[in-house]
Amino acid sequence: MNRVVITGAGTINALGQDVPQTLEAMREGRCGIGELEFRDVDRLSIKIGGQVKGFDPEAVFNRQQLSLYDRFTQFTLIAGAEAIAQSGLRFDGELAARAGVVLGTAGGGVSTWDDNYRSVYEDGKNRVHPFVVPKLMNNAAASHLSMQWNLKGPSFTVSTACASSNHAMAQAFQIVRSGMSKAMVTGGSESMLCFGGVKAWEGLRVMSRDACRPFSANRNGMVQGEGAGIFVFEDYDHARARGAEILAEVIGYAMSSDAADIVMPSKQGAARAISGALADAGIARDSVGYINAHGTGTAANDKTECAAVADVFGTHADRLMMSSTKSMHGHLIGGTGAVELLACIMALRDGVIAPTIGYEEPDPECALDVVPNEARDARVDVALSNAFAFGGLNAVLALRRV
Amino acid sequence: MTFGQDVETRVKEILAEQALIDASDVKTTDTLEDLGIDSLGLVECIFAFEEEFDISIPFNANEPDKSDFDISSVADIVAGIQRLKAEAAG
């Protein structure tokens, strides 16, 4: 089996329009959640989100591109360009023939569905733009990334709700580790912040009207975000041979299914994914210094996740740090694990632990070190990234400092 | 559908449908737990009440106790709906 390292990272999300801006915001514990701005927002009861603001697609893409790029594809291409530029890889010849793109998204082109349903139902039009289907399909972002960068290997999109990008990155990791390809582009993207997207979530009654406060006793729900996180996963020897900068090493993963309930999380399912990732990576549990939590800020997730971590780590659970950066960028649903992987990279490479902001009251059911409100300097050797999705589908990644 | 008895009848019917029991078996003193309705079932019932009575019920599944809508028993739910209907008509 080959070692797998991350040699490029890119993002756009509510905290920043690239990786340095995002990490700076995480270090400062800045909140990217604010008032939503889009058509018909006044008809929503949930009016906040981690929306990407100050972003003008027309300044980045031309008219022909915009007719094909839903917002989730735009985010993907921006983050992908940053990641691939940082990696310094040029995809041609044998490398290009084997390198592919594996991305996660839960909803795909949600705002394209929304705009066009509005057009035919509300506005009564009988004709839609010819590219509606290629624009909204869940694999559009992966396909455009592959076209733009000449990535001709295995490429596909994974859709497992809130665990989509962790499942996607697990697949890319597996492809490089097994030797199928020397490099893969991977991550996830989501853009559900439009009227129909938020209205659908409102129905579940799990959204907060004011803030995302993971692990805090007074938490009252999740807050949606949007954006993308894209990475270059590369064979370690390949990266070393060309002198590439290595951001972190991916050392293992595990996936599990609760097989229990369509929305309520299961402690056992989460614990099996966490302990499975440790076993796959071949590491002792006390080597883990940081966990980027799923930490949605709902009553159900946070206490279940803390119980699962306590079960897996035993007494070491009291010594490790676990924060939820969703408090800052919101829940990016299918893209969330990708943006959160940046917090793991920051912990391993820079020795800075991103905080859980908005933390106000301890909850005895979440009695772990959640790095409340302020970032912390700490040397971390191994970090985990948790994702536990609706439908009971879980994926946990393990990373190591290089 | 403006009088108390009608609200109670419809609430019992909605709860009974969710609980997969006969409406005549729903007592005003029953709790949701007595009826075997879980949190997801409750969210569906709240939606059904809103649709039936054309009201908006302040309810967050993350903090059901803090919501300004008492779900302790069938009688409390009926009283809450009557209050919201009165406010909506107000």
Short mmCIF file of C-alpha atoms in Angstrom, two decimals:
data_model
loop_
_atom_site.label_atom_id
_atom_site.label_comp_id
_atom_site.label_asym_id
_atom_site.label_seq_id
_atom_site.Cartn_x
_atom_site.Cartn_y
_atom_site.Cartn_z
CA MET A 1 0.00 0.00 0.00
CA ASN A 2 1.20 3.47 -0.85
CA ARG A 3 1.30 6.43 1.51
CA VAL A 4 -1.04 9.28 0.57
CA VAL A 5 -0.38 12.97 1.20
CA ILE A 6 -2.21 16.22 0.56
CA THR A 7 -0.24 18.54 -1.69
CA GLY A 8 -2.88 21.10 -2.55
CA ALA A 9 -5.89 22.71 -0.87
CA GLY A 10 -8.47 25.19 -2.06
CA THR A 11 -11.72 26.59 -0.76
CA ILE A 12 -14.40 29.20 -0.94
CA ASN A 13 -16.87 29.46 1.93
CA ALA A 14 -18.45 32.00 4.24
CA LEU A 15 -15.14 32.55 6.06
CA GLY A 16 -13.03 33.33 3.01
CA GLN A 17 -12.55 32.98 -0.70
CA ASP A 18 -9.32 30.99 -0.40
CA VAL A 19 -7.45 28.85 2.13
CA PRO A 20 -5.33 31.59 3.79
CA GLN A 21 -8.42 33.78 4.42
CA THR A 22 -10.35 30.81 5.78
CA LEU A 23 -7.60 29.66 8.13
CA GLU A 24 -7.10 33.21 9.37
CA ALA A 25 -10.81 33.44 10.16
CA MET A 26 -10.68 30.08 11.97
CA ARG A 27 -7.66 31.23 13.99
CA GLU A 28 -9.50 34.39 14.97
CA GLY A 29 -12.72 32.54 15.74
CA ARG A 30 -14.62 34.74 13.32
CA CYS A 31 -18.26 33.99 12.52
CA GLY A 32 -19.22 33.83 8.83
CA ILE A 33 -22.91 33.36 9.59
CA GLY A 34 -25.20 36.27 8.87
CA GLU A 35 -28.42 37.43 7.29
CA LEU A 36 -29.28 35.50 4.13
CA GLU A 37 -29.60 37.53 0.95
CA PHE A 38 -31.64 36.10 -1.92
CA ARG A 39 -35.05 36.34 -3.53
CA ASP A 40 -38.08 35.64 -1.30
CA VAL A 41 -36.00 35.38 1.89
CA ASP A 42 -38.80 37.30 3.65
CA ARG A 43 -41.04 34.22 3.22
CA LEU A 44 -38.65 32.08 5.26
CA SER A 45 -38.73 31.67 9.02
CA ILE A 46 -34.99 30.82 9.02
CA LYS A 47 -33.16 33.87 7.73
CA ILE A 48 -29.52 33.19 8.64
CA GLY A 49 -26.78 31.15 7.01
CA GLY A 50 -23.11 30.92 6.18
CA GLN A 51 -23.48 32.52 2.78
CA VAL A 52 -20.55 33.36 0.50
CA LYS A 53 -20.73 37.13 0.14
CA GLY A 54 -18.77 39.60 -1.93
CA PHE A 55 -18.42 36.99 -4.66
CA ASP A 56 -19.23 38.07 -8.19
CA PRO A 57 -19.42 35.05 -10.53
CA GLU A 58 -19.42 37.32 -13.57
CA ALA A 59 -15.98 38.58 -12.64
CA VAL A 60 -14.64 35.01 -12.71
CA PHE A 61 -16.64 33.22 -15.42
CA ASN A 62 -17.83 34.27 -18.86
CA ARG A 63 -21.43 34.15 -20.09
CA GLN A 64 -21.11 30.74 -21.77
CA GLN A 65 -19.57 29.25 -18.64
CA LEU A 66 -22.27 30.72 -16.41
CA SER A 67 -24.98 29.12 -18.53
CA LEU A 68 -23.43 25.75 -17.58
CA TYR A 69 -22.13 26.36 -14.06
CA ASP A 70 -24.55 26.19 -11.16
CA ARG A 71 -23.26 27.93 -8.03
CA PHE A 72 -21.99 24.60 -6.60
CA THR A 73 -19.92 24.09 -9.77
CA GLN A 74 -18.60 27.66 -9.59
CA PHE A 75 -17.45 27.05 -6.02
CA THR A 76 -15.82 23.78 -7.05
CA LEU A 77 -13.87 25.31 -9.93
CA ILE A 78 -12.60 28.21 -7.79
CA ALA A 79 -11.47 25.90 -4.98
CA GLY A 80 -10.09 23.37 -7.46
CA ALA A 81 -7.94 25.98 -9.21
CA GLU A 82 -6.42 27.02 -5.88
CA ALA A 83 -5.71 23.42 -4.85
CA ILE A 84 -4.16 22.35 -8.15
CA ALA A 85 -2.08 25.54 -8.40
CA GLN A 86 -0.70 24.90 -4.91
CA SER A 87 0.13 21.27 -5.73
CA GLY A 88 2.15 22.39 -8.74
CA LEU A 89 1.00 19.31 -10.64
CA ARG A 90 0.57 19.36 -14.39
CA PHE A 91 -1.80 16.70 -15.57
CA ASP A 92 -0.59 15.17 -18.81
CA GLY A 93 0.51 11.79 -20.16
CA GLU A 94 0.23 8.79 -17.84
CA LEU A 95 -0.47 10.95 -14.77
CA ALA A 96 -3.50 12.55 -16.47
CA ALA A 97 -4.75 9.21 -17.83
CA ARG A 98 -5.05 7.81 -14.30
CA ALA A 99 -5.84 10.88 -12.19
CA GLY A 100 -9.53 11.59 -11.64
CA VAL A 101 -11.97 13.61 -9.57
CA VAL A 102 -14.10 12.29 -6.73
CA LEU A 103 -16.41 14.88 -5.21
CA GLY A 104 -19.20 14.95 -2.69
CA THR A 105 -22.41 16.91 -2.92
CA ALA A 106 -25.82 16.28 -1.40
CA GLY A 107 -27.98 18.50 -3.55
CA GLY A 108 -26.01 19.33 -6.67
CA GLY A 109 -27.51 22.24 -8.59
CA VAL A 110 -30.21 23.14 -6.08
CA SER A 111 -30.56 26.75 -7.16
CA THR A 112 -30.84 25.68 -10.80
CA TRP A 113 -33.79 23.44 -9.87
CA ASP A 114 -35.22 26.29 -7.79
CA ASP A 115 -34.88 28.98 -10.47
CA ASN A 116 -36.37 26.82 -13.19
CA TYR A 117 -39.27 25.46 -11.14
CA ARG A 118 -40.09 29.05 -10.27
CA SER A 119 -39.95 29.96 -13.92
CA VAL A 120 -42.34 27.23 -15.09
CA TYR A 121 -44.65 27.04 -12.07
CA GLU A 122 -44.78 30.57 -10.68
CA ASP A 123 -44.03 32.62 -13.76
CA GLY A 124 -45.97 30.25 -16.02
CA LYS A 125 -43.26 29.98 -18.65
CA ASN A 126 -43.33 26.95 -20.90
CA ARG A 127 -39.71 26.94 -21.94
CA VAL A 128 -36.47 26.53 -20.01
CA HIS A 129 -32.85 27.07 -20.97
CA PRO A 130 -31.40 24.11 -22.92
CA PHE A 131 -28.65 23.49 -20.34
CA VAL A 132 -30.83 23.06 -17.26
CA VAL A 133 -30.07 19.33 -16.98
CA PRO A 134 -26.28 19.47 -17.48
CA LYS A 135 -26.19 22.43 -15.08
CA LEU A 136 -28.10 20.85 -12.20
CA MET A 137 -26.80 17.26 -12.34
CA ASN A 138 -24.88 16.17 -9.25
CA ASN A 139 -21.78 15.22 -11.25
CA ALA A 140 -21.58 18.55 -13.12
CA ALA A 141 -18.90 19.93 -10.80
CA ALA A 142 -16.72 16.81 -11.04
CA SER A 143 -17.07 16.78 -14.81
CA HIS A 144 -16.15 20.44 -15.27
CA LEU A 145 -13.16 20.03 -12.98
CA SER A 146 -11.99 17.04 -15.01
CA MET A 147 -12.44 18.95 -18.28
CA GLN A 148 -10.65 22.04 -17.03
CA TRP A 149 -7.62 20.16 -15.71
CA ASN A 150 -7.39 17.19 -18.10
CA LEU A 151 -8.19 14.62 -15.42
CA LYS A 152 -9.00 11.43 -17.33
CA GLY A 153 -9.00 8.77 -14.62
CA PRO A 154 -11.84 7.50 -12.40
CA SER A 155 -14.21 10.40 -11.77
CA PHE A 156 -17.55 10.37 -10.02
CA THR A 157 -19.72 12.06 -7.43
CA VAL A 158 -20.72 10.66 -4.08
CA SER A 159 -23.95 11.68 -2.44
CA THR A 160 -24.37 10.71 1.20
CA ALA A 161 -25.98 13.87 2.59
CA CYS A 162 -23.77 15.46 5.28
CA ALA A 163 -21.04 12.83 4.87
CA SER A 164 -20.72 13.20 1.08
CA SER A 165 -17.30 14.80 0.96
CA ASN A 166 -15.82 12.50 3.59
CA HIS A 167 -17.07 9.50 1.63
CA ALA A 168 -15.65 11.09 -1.55
CA MET A 169 -12.24 11.79 -0.02
CA ALA A 170 -12.16 8.25 1.36
CA GLN A 171 -12.59 6.94 -2.18
CA ALA A 172 -9.86 9.20 -3.58
CA PHE A 173 -7.58 8.11 -0.74
CA GLN A 174 -8.26 4.47 -1.54
CA ILE A 175 -7.51 5.01 -5.24
CA VAL A 176 -4.10 6.55 -4.49
CA ARG A 177 -3.25 4.16 -1.65
CA SER A 178 -3.98 1.13 -3.82
CA GLY A 179 -1.77 2.44 -6.60
CA MET A 180 -4.54 2.95 -9.16
CA SER A 181 -3.43 6.56 -9.59
CA LYS A 182 -0.54 8.75 -8.44
CA ALA A 183 -2.89 11.65 -7.76
CA MET A 184 -6.58 12.43 -7.33
CA VAL A 185 -8.54 15.65 -7.00
CA THR A 186 -11.18 15.35 -4.30
CA GLY A 187 -13.41 17.18 -1.83
CA GLY A 188 -16.93 18.49 -1.98
CA SER A 189 -19.23 21.36 -2.74
CA GLU A 190 -22.70 22.53 -1.80
CA SER A 191 -24.96 25.45 -2.50
CA MET A 192 -28.44 25.08 -1.04
CA LEU A 193 -28.85 28.65 0.12
CA CYS A 194 -31.79 29.61 -2.04
CA PHE A 195 -35.49 29.89 -1.20
CA GLY A 196 -36.43 26.29 -1.96
CA GLY A 197 -33.27 24.89 -0.40
CA VAL A 198 -33.77 26.59 2.95
CA LYS A 199 -37.56 26.11 2.89
CA ALA A 200 -37.05 22.34 2.65
CA TRP A 201 -34.77 22.37 5.70
CA GLU A 202 -37.18 24.54 7.69
CA GLY A 203 -39.69 21.72 7.53
CA LEU A 204 -37.60 19.48 9.76
CA ARG A 205 -37.65 22.04 12.59
CA VAL A 206 -34.01 21.48 13.45
CA MET A 207 -32.67 24.83 12.22
CA SER A 208 -31.59 27.62 14.56
CA ARG A 209 -32.96 31.10 14.01
CA ASP A 210 -30.04 32.84 15.69
CA ALA A 211 -26.72 30.94 15.80
CA CYS A 212 -24.93 27.61 15.55
CA ARG A 213 -23.68 26.77 19.06
CA PRO A 214 -22.31 23.23 18.96
CA PHE A 215 -21.93 21.44 22.32
CA SER A 216 -23.26 24.46 24.24
CA ALA A 217 -26.16 23.57 26.55
CA ASN A 218 -28.27 26.34 24.97
CA ARG A 219 -27.71 25.17 21.38
CA ASN A 220 -30.90 25.21 19.36
CA GLY A 221 -30.08 23.77 15.98
CA MET A 222 -28.03 23.85 12.85
CA VAL A 223 -27.26 26.70 10.47
CA GLN A 224 -26.63 26.04 6.81
CA GLY A 225 -23.54 27.14 4.95
CA GLU A 226 -22.32 26.92 1.36
CA GLY A 227 -19.06 26.62 -0.51
CA ALA A 228 -16.46 24.07 -1.50
CA GLY A 229 -13.25 22.46 -0.32
CA ILE A 230 -11.01 20.76 -2.88
CA PHE A 231 -7.74 18.88 -2.32
CA VAL A 232 -5.02 17.14 -4.26
CA PHE A 233 -4.28 13.70 -2.80
CA GLU A 234 -0.95 12.39 -4.05
CA ASP A 235 1.24 9.36 -3.68
CA TYR A 236 3.90 10.19 -1.05
CA ASP A 237 6.88 9.02 -3.13
CA HIS A 238 5.58 10.88 -6.17
CA ALA A 239 5.23 14.07 -4.14
CA ARG A 240 8.67 13.68 -2.54
CA ALA A 241 10.35 12.95 -5.86
CA ARG A 242 9.16 16.25 -7.30
CA GLY A 243 9.84 18.21 -4.10
CA ALA A 244 6.22 19.15 -3.50
CA GLU A 245 5.14 20.83 -0.28
CA ILE A 246 3.22 18.30 1.83
CA LEU A 247 0.35 19.72 3.89
CA ALA A 248 -0.52 16.52 5.77
CA GLU A 249 -0.73 12.78 5.30
CA VAL A 250 -4.01 10.90 5.04
CA ILE A 251 -3.48 7.65 6.95
CA GLY A 252 -6.84 5.93 7.12
CA TYR A 253 -10.59 6.03 6.99
CA ALA A 254 -13.67 4.05 7.84
CA MET A 255 -17.28 4.10 6.76
CA SER A 256 -20.30 2.63 8.53
CA SER A 257 -24.06 2.57 8.29
CA ASP A 258 -26.27 2.86 11.37
CA ALA A 259 -28.98 0.78 9.68
CA ALA A 260 -31.35 2.29 12.24
CA ASP A 261 -33.14 5.58 11.55
CA ILE A 262 -33.42 8.00 8.64
CA VAL A 263 -32.61 11.09 10.72
CA MET A 264 -31.69 10.18 14.31
CA PRO A 265 -27.96 9.46 14.74
CA SER A 266 -26.65 6.33 16.43
CA LYS A 267 -23.81 6.25 18.94
CA GLN A 268 -22.82 2.76 17.84
CA GLY A 269 -22.66 3.67 14.14
CA ALA A 270 -20.54 6.74 14.86
CA ALA A 271 -18.26 4.81 17.22
CA ARG A 272 -17.73 2.05 14.66
CA ALA A 273 -16.64 4.62 12.06
CA ILE A 274 -14.24 6.33 14.48
CA SER A 275 -12.65 3.14 15.76
CA GLY A 276 -12.58 1.77 12.22
CA ALA A 277 -10.54 4.75 11.04
CA LEU A 278 -8.03 4.21 13.86
CA ALA A 279 -7.74 0.54 12.95
CA ASP A 280 -7.35 1.29 9.23
CA ALA A 281 -4.62 3.81 10.01
CA GLY A 282 -2.97 1.36 12.40
CA ILE A 283 -2.66 3.92 15.19
CA ALA A 284 -3.27 3.82 18.91
CA ARG A 285 -6.22 5.85 20.13
CA ASP A 286 -4.06 7.92 22.47
CA SER A 287 -2.11 9.29 19.48
CA VAL A 288 -5.17 11.33 18.43
CA GLY A 289 -4.82 14.95 19.55
CA TYR A 290 -7.65 16.63 17.67
CA ILE A 291 -11.02 15.70 16.23
CA ASN A 292 -12.88 17.97 13.89
CA ALA A 293 -16.38 17.11 15.07
CA HIS A 294 -19.46 16.70 12.97
CA GLY A 295 -20.86 19.06 15.67
CA THR A 296 -23.99 20.32 13.96
CA GLY A 297 -25.40 22.15 16.98
CA THR A 298 -28.54 20.03 17.11
CA ALA A 299 -29.64 18.42 20.35
CA ALA A 300 -29.39 14.95 18.85
CA ASN A 301 -26.03 15.05 17.04
CA ASP A 302 -23.86 16.67 19.65
CA LYS A 303 -24.68 14.43 22.59
CA THR A 304 -24.54 11.29 20.42
CA GLU A 305 -21.18 12.31 18.96
CA CYS A 306 -19.69 13.06 22.39
CA ALA A 307 -20.93 9.71 23.71
CA ALA A 308 -19.41 7.92 20.71
CA VAL A 309 -16.05 9.65 21.23
CA ALA A 310 -16.13 8.81 24.95
CA ASP A 311 -16.85 5.17 24.12
CA VAL A 312 -14.03 4.86 21.59
CA PHE A 313 -11.35 6.78 23.46
CA GLY A 314 -12.12 5.96 27.09
CA THR A 315 -10.03 8.11 29.45
CA HIS A 316 -8.14 9.62 26.49
CA ALA A 317 -11.39 11.38 25.48
CA ASP A 318 -10.72 13.86 28.30
CA ARG A 319 -7.26 14.68 26.93
CA LEU A 320 -8.01 15.24 23.25
CA MET A 321 -9.50 18.38 21.73
CA MET A 322 -12.66 18.30 19.63
CA SER A 323 -14.10 21.40 17.98
CA SER A 324 -16.88 22.13 15.53
CA THR A 325 -16.01 24.76 12.95
CA LYS A 326 -19.64 24.69 11.74
CA SER A 327 -20.12 27.37 14.40
CA MET A 328 -18.18 29.66 12.03
CA HIS A 329 -18.88 28.53 8.43
CA GLY A 330 -22.21 26.79 8.98
CA HIS A 331 -23.10 23.31 7.82
CA LEU A 332 -22.06 22.89 4.19
CA ILE A 333 -24.01 19.60 4.00
CA GLY A 334 -22.33 17.58 1.22
CA GLY A 335 -19.32 19.91 1.19
CA THR A 336 -18.85 20.19 4.92
CA GLY A 337 -16.20 17.52 5.50
CA ALA A 338 -14.01 19.11 2.83
CA VAL A 339 -13.99 22.59 4.37
CA GLU A 340 -13.55 21.03 7.81
CA LEU A 341 -10.50 19.09 6.62
CA LEU A 342 -8.80 22.48 6.47
CA ALA A 343 -9.12 22.74 10.25
CA CYS A 344 -7.39 19.34 10.55
CA ILE A 345 -4.57 20.51 8.26
CA MET A 346 -4.20 23.70 10.33
CA ALA A 347 -4.00 21.64 13.54
CA LEU A 348 -1.35 19.28 12.13
CA ARG A 349 0.76 21.68 10.07
CA ASP A 350 0.43 24.95 11.95
CA GLY A 351 -0.29 23.67 15.46
CA VAL A 352 -3.41 25.83 15.73
CA ILE A 353 -6.69 24.30 16.87
CA ALA A 354 -9.77 26.02 15.44
CA PRO A 355 -12.31 26.85 18.15
CA THR A 356 -15.98 26.05 18.62
CA ILE A 357 -17.37 29.57 18.74
CA GLY A 358 -20.74 30.60 20.19
CA TYR A 359 -20.07 28.35 23.17
CA GLU A 360 -21.98 29.76 26.14
CA GLU A 361 -23.00 27.05 28.61
CA PRO A 362 -21.42 23.69 29.43
CA ASP A 363 -23.59 20.67 28.72
CA PRO A 364 -22.93 17.64 30.95
CA GLU A 365 -23.80 15.44 27.96
CA CYS A 366 -21.03 17.08 25.92
CA ALA A 367 -18.31 17.19 28.57
CA LEU A 368 -15.26 17.15 26.29
CA ASP A 369 -12.66 19.81 25.55
CA VAL A 370 -14.46 21.53 22.68
CA VAL A 371 -11.90 24.37 22.44
CA PRO A 372 -14.53 26.96 23.33
CA ASN A 373 -14.53 30.31 21.58
CA GLU A 374 -10.78 30.85 21.13
CA ALA A 375 -8.25 29.05 18.99
CA ARG A 376 -5.47 27.27 20.83
CA ASP A 377 -1.83 26.52 20.05
CA ALA A 378 -1.09 22.82 20.41
CA ARG A 379 1.14 20.25 18.79
CA VAL A 380 -0.99 17.54 17.25
CA ASP A 381 0.32 14.36 15.62
CA VAL A 382 -2.93 12.77 14.47
CA ALA A 383 -6.31 14.35 13.69
CA LEU A 384 -9.66 12.84 12.80
CA SER A 385 -12.51 14.37 10.81
CA ASN A 386 -16.00 13.10 11.61
CA ALA A 387 -19.05 13.14 9.36
CA PHE A 388 -22.33 11.51 10.34
CA ALA A 389 -25.08 11.92 7.77
CA PHE A 390 -28.84 11.73 7.67
CA GLY A 391 -29.68 8.21 6.65
CA GLY A 392 -27.15 6.95 9.20
CA LEU A 393 -24.19 6.97 6.81
CA ASN A 394 -20.90 7.75 8.53
CA ALA A 395 -17.37 8.43 7.28
CA VAL A 396 -14.30 9.32 9.36
CA LEU A 397 -10.86 10.24 8.01
CA ALA A 398 -7.55 10.06 9.88
CA LEU A 399 -4.66 12.43 9.10
CA ARG A 400 -1.10 12.73 10.38
CA ARG A 401 1.47 15.51 10.60
CA VAL A 402 4.33 15.08 8.14
CA MET B 1 -63.77 24.57 12.62
CA THR B 2 -63.85 27.38 15.14
CA PHE B 3 -65.18 25.71 18.26
CA GLY B 4 -63.21 23.89 20.93
CA GLN B 5 -64.83 20.53 20.43
CA ASP B 6 -64.02 20.52 16.73
CA VAL B 7 -60.37 21.36 17.38
CA GLU B 8 -60.13 18.56 19.90
CA THR B 9 -61.74 16.10 17.51
CA ARG B 10 -59.40 16.98 14.66
CA VAL B 11 -56.30 16.98 16.91
CA LYS B 12 -57.22 13.51 18.12
CA GLU B 13 -57.75 12.33 14.55
CA ILE B 14 -54.38 13.68 13.44
CA LEU B 15 -52.58 12.13 16.41
CA ALA B 16 -54.43 8.84 15.90
CA GLU B 17 -53.41 8.74 12.26
CA GLN B 18 -49.79 9.28 13.25
CA ALA B 19 -49.97 6.69 16.03
CA LEU B 20 -51.76 4.17 13.80
CA ILE B 21 -54.60 3.78 16.33
CA ASP B 22 -58.29 4.60 16.38
CA ALA B 23 -59.20 8.22 17.16
CA SER B 24 -61.60 7.02 19.83
CA ASP B 25 -58.62 5.55 21.70
CA VAL B 26 -56.92 8.95 22.09
CA LYS B 27 -57.64 10.47 25.52
CA THR B 28 -57.15 14.15 26.36
CA THR B 29 -54.87 13.14 29.22
CA ASP B 30 -52.57 11.11 26.95
CA THR B 31 -48.98 12.22 26.41
CA LEU B 32 -47.22 11.77 23.09
CA GLU B 33 -45.23 9.02 24.72
CA ASP B 34 -48.47 7.27 25.72
CA LEU B 35 -49.48 7.39 22.07
CA GLY B 36 -46.09 6.08 20.93
CA ILE B 37 -45.32 9.22 18.87
CA ASP B 38 -41.56 9.92 18.61
CA SER B 39 -39.79 13.19 17.79
CA LEU B 40 -40.05 12.74 14.04
CA GLY B 41 -43.74 11.81 14.39
CA LEU B 42 -44.26 14.94 16.45
CA VAL B 43 -42.74 17.12 13.72
CA GLU B 44 -45.18 15.56 11.25
CA CYS B 45 -48.10 16.22 13.62
CA ILE B 46 -47.08 19.86 14.09
CA PHE B 47 -47.04 20.24 10.32
CA ALA B 48 -50.49 18.61 10.09
CA PHE B 49 -51.88 20.94 12.79
CA GLU B 50 -50.54 23.97 10.93
CA GLU B 51 -52.09 22.82 7.68
CA GLU B 52 -55.41 21.90 9.31
CA PHE B 53 -55.91 25.06 11.35
CA ASP B 54 -54.00 27.53 9.15
CA ILE B 55 -51.72 28.60 11.98
CA SER B 56 -47.99 28.80 12.54
CA ILE B 57 -46.74 26.83 15.54
CA PRO B 58 -43.50 27.99 17.17
CA PHE B 59 -41.71 24.69 17.59
CA ASN B 60 -38.01 23.79 17.42
CA ALA B 61 -37.25 20.07 17.71
CA ASN B 62 -33.93 20.88 19.39
CA GLU B 63 -35.59 22.43 22.40
CA PRO B 64 -39.19 21.19 22.56
CA ASP B 65 -39.46 22.26 26.21
CA LYS B 66 -38.50 25.84 25.44
CA SER B 67 -40.83 26.21 22.47
CA ASP B 68 -43.78 28.47 23.17
CA PHE B 69 -46.13 25.58 22.50
CA ASP B 70 -46.97 23.03 25.18
CA ILE B 71 -46.97 19.42 23.99
CA SER B 72 -47.25 17.78 27.43
CA SER B 73 -50.62 16.20 26.72
CA VAL B 74 -53.38 16.10 24.15
CA ALA B 75 -55.34 18.66 26.20
CA ASP B 76 -52.34 21.04 26.25
CA ILE B 77 -51.92 20.72 22.49
CA VAL B 78 -55.62 21.49 21.94
CA ALA B 79 -55.39 24.51 24.25
CA GLY B 80 -52.28 25.75 22.44
CA ILE B 81 -53.93 25.45 19.05
CA GLN B 82 -57.04 27.27 20.26
CA ARG B 83 -54.86 30.09 21.56
CA LEU B 84 -52.97 30.35 18.26
CA LYS B 85 -56.23 30.30 16.31
CA ALA B 86 -57.62 33.07 18.49
CA GLU B 87 -54.44 35.11 17.97
CA ALA B 88 -54.57 34.54 14.22
CA ALA B 89 -58.21 35.65 14.15
CA GLY B 90 -57.46 38.47 16.61
#
